[in-house]
Coordinates of N, CA, C and O in Angstrom, one line a residue:
M1 N -4.8 -12.5 13.3 CA -3.4 -12.3 13.1 C -3.0 -13.5 12.2 O -3.3 -14.7 12.5
P2 N -2.2 -13.3 11.2 CA -1.7 -14.4 10.4 C -0.8 -15.4 11.2 O -0.1 -15.0 12.0
A3 N -1.0 -16.6 10.8 CA -0.2 -17.7 11.5 C 1.3 -17.4 11.2 O 1.7 -17.0 10.2
G4 N 2.1 -17.7 12.2 CA 3.5 -17.7 12.1 C 4.1 -16.3 12.3 O 5.3 -16.1 12.1
Q5 N 3.3 -15.3 12.6 CA 3.9 -13.9 12.7 C 4.3 -13.7 14.2 O 3.4 -13.8 15.1
D6 N 5.6 -13.6 14.4 CA 6.1 -13.5 15.8 C 5.8 -12.1 16.4 O 5.6 -12.1 17.6
R7 N 6.0 -11.1 15.6 CA 5.8 -9.8 16.1 C 4.7 -9.1 15.3 O 4.9 -8.6 14.1
P8 N 3.5 -9.0 15.8 CA 2.4 -8.5 15.0 C 2.6 -7.0 14.6 O 2.8 -6.2 15.5
V9 N 2.5 -6.8 13.3 CA 2.6 -5.4 12.8 C 1.5 -5.3 11.7 O 1.3 -6.1 10.9
L10 N 0.8 -4.2 11.8 CA -0.4 -4.0 10.9 C -0.7 -2.5 10.8 O -0.2 -1.7 11.6
Y11 N -1.6 -2.2 9.9 CA -2.2 -0.9 9.9 C -3.7 -1.0 9.7 O -4.1 -2.0 9.1
A12 N -4.4 -0.1 10.2 CA -5.8 0.0 10.1 C -6.2 1.3 9.4 O -5.6 2.3 9.6
E13 N -7.2 1.2 8.5 CA -7.7 2.3 7.8 C -9.2 2.4 7.9 O -9.9 1.3 7.9
F14 N -9.8 3.5 7.9 CA -11.2 3.7 7.9 C -11.5 5.1 7.5 O -10.7 6.0 7.5
T15 N -12.8 5.3 7.0 CA -13.2 6.6 6.4 C -14.5 7.0 7.2 O -15.5 6.3 7.3
A16 N -14.4 8.2 7.8 CA -15.5 8.8 8.5 C -16.7 9.2 7.5 O -16.4 9.7 6.4
L17 N -17.9 8.9 7.9 CA -19.0 9.4 7.2 C -19.1 10.9 7.2 O -18.5 11.5 8.2
P18 N -19.7 11.6 6.3 CA -19.8 13.0 6.3 C -20.3 13.6 7.6 O -21.2 13.1 8.2
G19 N -19.5 14.5 8.1 CA -19.8 15.2 9.4 C -19.3 14.5 10.6 O -19.5 15.0 11.7
N20 N -18.7 13.3 10.5 CA -18.2 12.5 11.6 C -16.7 12.5 11.9 O -16.3 11.9 12.9
A21 N -15.9 13.2 11.0 CA -14.5 13.0 11.1 C -13.9 13.6 12.5 O -13.0 12.9 13.0
D22 N -14.5 14.7 13.0 CA -13.9 15.2 14.2 C -14.3 14.3 15.4 O -13.5 14.1 16.3
I23 N -15.5 13.7 15.3 CA -15.9 12.7 16.4 C -14.9 11.5 16.3 O -14.5 11.0 17.4
V24 N -14.7 11.0 15.1 CA -13.8 9.8 15.0 C -12.4 10.2 15.5 O -11.8 9.4 16.2
Q25 N -11.9 11.4 15.2 CA -10.6 11.8 15.7 C -10.6 11.8 17.2 O -9.6 11.3 17.8
S26 N -11.6 12.3 17.8 CA -11.6 12.3 19.3 C -11.6 10.9 19.9 O -10.9 10.6 20.8
L27 N -12.4 10.0 19.3 CA -12.5 8.6 19.8 C -11.1 8.0 19.6 O -10.6 7.3 20.5
L28 N -10.5 8.2 18.5 CA -9.2 7.6 18.2 C -8.1 8.2 19.1 O -7.2 7.4 19.6
K29 N -8.1 9.4 19.4 CA -7.1 10.0 20.3 C -7.3 9.4 21.7 O -6.3 9.0 22.4
D30 N -8.5 9.2 22.2 CA -8.7 8.5 23.5 C -8.2 7.1 23.5 O -7.6 6.6 24.4
L31 N -8.5 6.4 22.4 CA -8.1 5.0 22.3 C -6.6 4.9 22.3 O -6.0 4.1 23.0
A32 N -5.9 5.8 21.5 CA -4.5 5.8 21.4 C -3.8 5.9 22.8 O -2.8 5.2 23.1
Q33 N -4.4 6.8 23.6 CA -3.8 7.0 25.0 C -3.8 5.7 25.8 O -2.9 5.3 26.5
Q34 N -4.9 4.9 25.6 CA -5.1 3.7 26.4 C -4.2 2.6 25.8 O -3.5 1.9 26.5
V35 N -4.2 2.5 24.5 CA -3.4 1.4 23.8 C -1.9 1.6 24.1 O -1.1 0.6 24.4
R36 N -1.4 2.8 24.1 CA 0.0 3.1 24.4 C 0.4 2.7 25.8 O 1.6 2.6 26.0
Q37 N -0.5 2.5 26.7 CA -0.2 2.1 28.0 C -0.1 0.6 28.1 O 0.3 0.0 29.2
E38 N -0.5 -0.2 27.1 CA -0.5 -1.6 27.2 C 1.0 -2.1 27.2 O 1.8 -1.6 26.5
P39 N 1.3 -3.0 28.1 CA 2.7 -3.4 28.3 C 3.3 -4.0 27.0 O 4.5 -3.7 26.8
G40 N 2.6 -4.6 26.1 CA 3.1 -5.2 24.9 C 3.0 -4.3 23.7 O 3.4 -4.8 22.6
N41 N 2.5 -3.1 23.8 CA 2.4 -2.3 22.7 C 3.7 -1.6 22.4 O 4.4 -1.0 23.3
V42 N 4.2 -1.7 21.2 CA 5.5 -1.1 20.8 C 5.2 0.2 20.1 O 5.8 1.2 20.5
L43 N 4.2 0.3 19.2 CA 3.8 1.5 18.5 C 2.3 1.5 18.3 O 1.8 0.5 17.9
F44 N 1.7 2.7 18.4 CA 0.3 2.9 18.0 C 0.3 4.3 17.6 O 0.2 5.2 18.4
V45 N 0.5 4.5 16.3 CA 0.6 5.9 15.7 C -0.6 6.2 14.9 O -0.9 5.5 13.9
T46 N -1.3 7.2 15.2 CA -2.6 7.6 14.5 C -2.4 8.7 13.6 O -1.6 9.6 13.8
H47 N -3.1 8.7 12.5 CA -3.0 9.8 11.4 C -4.3 10.1 10.8 O -5.2 9.2 10.8
R48 N -4.4 11.3 10.4 CA -5.6 11.8 9.6 C -5.0 12.3 8.3 O -4.1 13.2 8.3
E49 N -5.5 11.8 7.2 CA -4.9 12.3 5.9 C -5.1 13.8 5.7 O -6.2 14.3 6.0
T50 N -4.1 14.4 5.1 CA -4.1 15.8 4.8 C -5.1 16.1 3.7 O -5.9 17.0 3.8
E51 N -5.0 15.4 2.6 CA -5.8 15.7 1.4 C -7.3 15.2 1.5 O -8.2 15.8 0.9
R52 N -7.5 14.2 2.3 CA -8.8 13.6 2.6 C -9.0 13.5 4.1 O -8.8 12.4 4.6
P53 N -9.4 14.5 4.8 CA -9.4 14.5 6.2 C -10.4 13.6 6.8 O -10.5 13.4 8.0
E54 N -11.3 13.0 6.0 CA -12.2 12.0 6.5 C -11.6 10.6 6.6 O -12.2 9.7 7.2
R55 N -10.3 10.5 6.1 CA -9.6 9.2 6.1 C -8.6 9.1 7.3 O -7.9 10.1 7.5
F56 N -8.6 8.0 7.9 CA -7.8 7.7 9.1 C -6.9 6.5 8.9 O -7.3 5.6 8.2
F57 N -5.7 6.6 9.4 CA -4.7 5.5 9.2 C -4.0 5.3 10.6 O -3.6 6.3 11.2
V58 N -3.9 4.1 11.0 CA -3.3 3.7 12.3 C -2.2 2.7 12.1 O -2.6 1.6 11.6
Y59 N -1.0 2.9 12.5 CA 0.1 2.0 12.4 C 0.3 1.4 13.8 O 0.4 2.1 14.8
E60 N 0.3 0.0 13.8 CA 0.4 -0.7 15.1 C 1.5 -1.7 15.1 O 1.7 -2.4 14.1
E61 N 2.2 -1.8 16.2 CA 3.2 -2.9 16.4 C 3.0 -3.4 17.9 O 2.9 -2.6 18.8
Y62 N 3.2 -4.7 18.0 CA 3.1 -5.4 19.3 C 4.3 -6.3 19.5 O 4.8 -6.8 18.6
A63 N 4.7 -6.5 20.8 CA 5.9 -7.2 21.1 C 5.8 -8.7 20.7 O 6.8 -9.2 20.3
D64 N 4.6 -9.2 20.8 CA 4.4 -10.6 20.4 C 2.9 -10.9 20.3 O 2.1 -10.1 20.5
A65 N 2.6 -12.2 20.0 CA 1.2 -12.6 19.7 C 0.4 -12.4 21.0 O -0.8 -12.0 20.9
A66 N 1.0 -12.7 22.2 CA 0.2 -12.6 23.4 C -0.1 -11.1 23.7 O -1.2 -10.8 24.1
A67 N 0.8 -10.2 23.3 CA 0.5 -8.8 23.5 C -0.6 -8.3 22.6 O -1.5 -7.5 23.0
F68 N -0.6 -8.8 21.4 CA -1.7 -8.5 20.4 C -3.0 -9.1 20.9 O -4.0 -8.4 20.9
E69 N -3.0 -10.3 21.4 CA -4.2 -10.9 21.9 C -4.8 -10.1 23.1 O -6.0 -9.9 23.2
A70 N -3.9 -9.6 24.0 CA -4.3 -8.8 25.1 C -5.0 -7.5 24.6 O -6.0 -7.0 25.1
H71 N -4.3 -6.9 23.5 CA -4.9 -5.7 22.9 C -6.3 -5.9 22.4 O -7.2 -5.1 22.6
I72 N -6.5 -7.0 21.6 CA -7.8 -7.1 21.0 C -8.9 -7.5 22.0 O -10.0 -7.4 21.7
N73 N -8.5 -8.0 23.1 CA -9.4 -8.4 24.2 C -9.7 -7.3 25.2 O -10.4 -7.5 26.1
A74 N -9.0 -6.1 25.0 CA -9.2 -5.0 26.0 C -10.6 -4.4 25.9 O -11.1 -4.2 24.8
S75 N -11.2 -4.2 27.0 CA -12.6 -3.7 27.0 C -12.7 -2.3 26.3 O -13.7 -2.1 25.6
Y76 N -11.7 -1.5 26.4 CA -11.8 -0.2 25.8 C -11.7 -0.3 24.3 O -12.3 0.6 23.6
G77 N -11.1 -1.3 23.7 CA -11.0 -1.5 22.3 C -12.4 -1.9 21.8 O -12.9 -1.4 20.7
A78 N -13.1 -2.8 22.5 CA -14.5 -3.1 22.1 C -15.4 -1.9 22.2 O -16.2 -1.7 21.3
K79 N -15.2 -1.1 23.2 CA -16.0 0.1 23.3 C -15.8 1.1 22.1 O -16.7 1.7 21.5
F80 N -14.5 1.2 21.8 CA -14.1 2.1 20.6 C -14.8 1.5 19.3 O -15.4 2.3 18.6
N81 N -14.6 0.2 19.1 CA -15.2 -0.3 17.8 C -16.7 -0.2 17.8 O -17.2 0.0 16.7
Q82 N -17.3 -0.3 18.9 CA -18.8 -0.2 18.9 C -19.2 1.3 18.6 O -20.1 1.5 17.8
A83 N -18.5 2.2 19.2 CA -18.7 3.6 18.9 C -18.4 4.0 17.4 O -19.0 4.8 16.8
L84 N -17.3 3.4 16.9 CA -16.8 3.7 15.6 C -17.7 3.3 14.5 O -17.9 4.0 13.5
G85 N -18.3 2.1 14.6 CA -19.1 1.4 13.6 C -20.1 2.3 12.9 O -20.0 2.4 11.6
P86 N -20.9 3.0 13.6 CA -21.9 3.8 12.9 C -21.4 5.2 12.3 O -22.1 5.9 11.6
L87 N -20.1 5.5 12.6 CA -19.5 6.7 12.2 C -18.7 6.6 10.9 O -18.2 7.6 10.4
I88 N -18.5 5.4 10.4 CA -17.6 5.2 9.3 C -18.2 4.5 8.1 O -19.3 3.9 8.3
V89 N -17.6 4.6 7.0 CA -18.1 4.1 5.7 C -18.0 2.5 5.7 O -19.0 1.8 5.4
E90 N -16.9 2.0 6.1 CA -16.6 0.6 6.1 C -17.3 -0.1 7.2 O -17.8 0.5 8.1
D91 N -17.3 -1.5 7.0 CA -17.8 -2.3 8.1 C -16.7 -2.6 9.1 O -16.1 -3.7 9.1
G92 N -16.3 -1.6 9.8 CA -15.2 -1.8 10.8 C -13.8 -1.3 10.1 O -13.8 -1.0 8.9
S93 N -12.8 -1.3 11.0 CA -11.5 -1.0 10.5 C -11.0 -2.0 9.5 O -11.2 -3.2 9.6
Q94 N -10.4 -1.5 8.4 CA -9.8 -2.4 7.4 C -8.3 -2.6 7.8 O -7.5 -1.7 7.8
L95 N -8.0 -3.9 8.1 CA -6.7 -4.2 8.6 C -5.8 -4.8 7.4 O -6.2 -5.6 6.6
T96 N -4.5 -4.3 7.5 CA -3.5 -4.9 6.5 C -2.3 -5.3 7.4 O -1.8 -4.5 8.2
W97 N -2.0 -6.6 7.3 CA -0.9 -7.2 8.1 C 0.4 -7.0 7.3 O 0.5 -7.1 6.1
L98 N 1.5 -6.7 8.0 CA 2.8 -6.5 7.4 C 3.8 -7.5 8.0 O 3.7 -7.9 9.1
N99 N 4.8 -7.8 7.2 CA 5.9 -8.6 7.6 C 7.2 -7.7 7.6 O 7.6 -7.3 6.5
P100 N 7.7 -7.5 8.8 CA 8.9 -6.7 8.9 C 10.0 -7.4 8.1 O 10.2 -8.6 8.2
L101 N 10.9 -6.6 7.4 CA 12.0 -7.2 6.7 C 13.3 -7.1 7.5 O 13.4 -6.2 8.3

């Protein structure tokens, strides 16, 4: 998380390898259910691109740095990332940090 960011806001993107998009979608749906239960999670919205269904986009907001820290240390997140790794093109989720205006 970038220094000085009071309310972590970011998006994650990744691309499923051929034949893996439905598996990735299922993993992501399961993760979303868990993340949305985190006390400090404000938003965790998952998407699959219409024109390129192998592409996934996740918009995330957390109440504060401590909430984001709890999120990244959750055991189910590590399990998700371990399962996701061999199913996607990239070396993990590609994160982009945002500054709310």
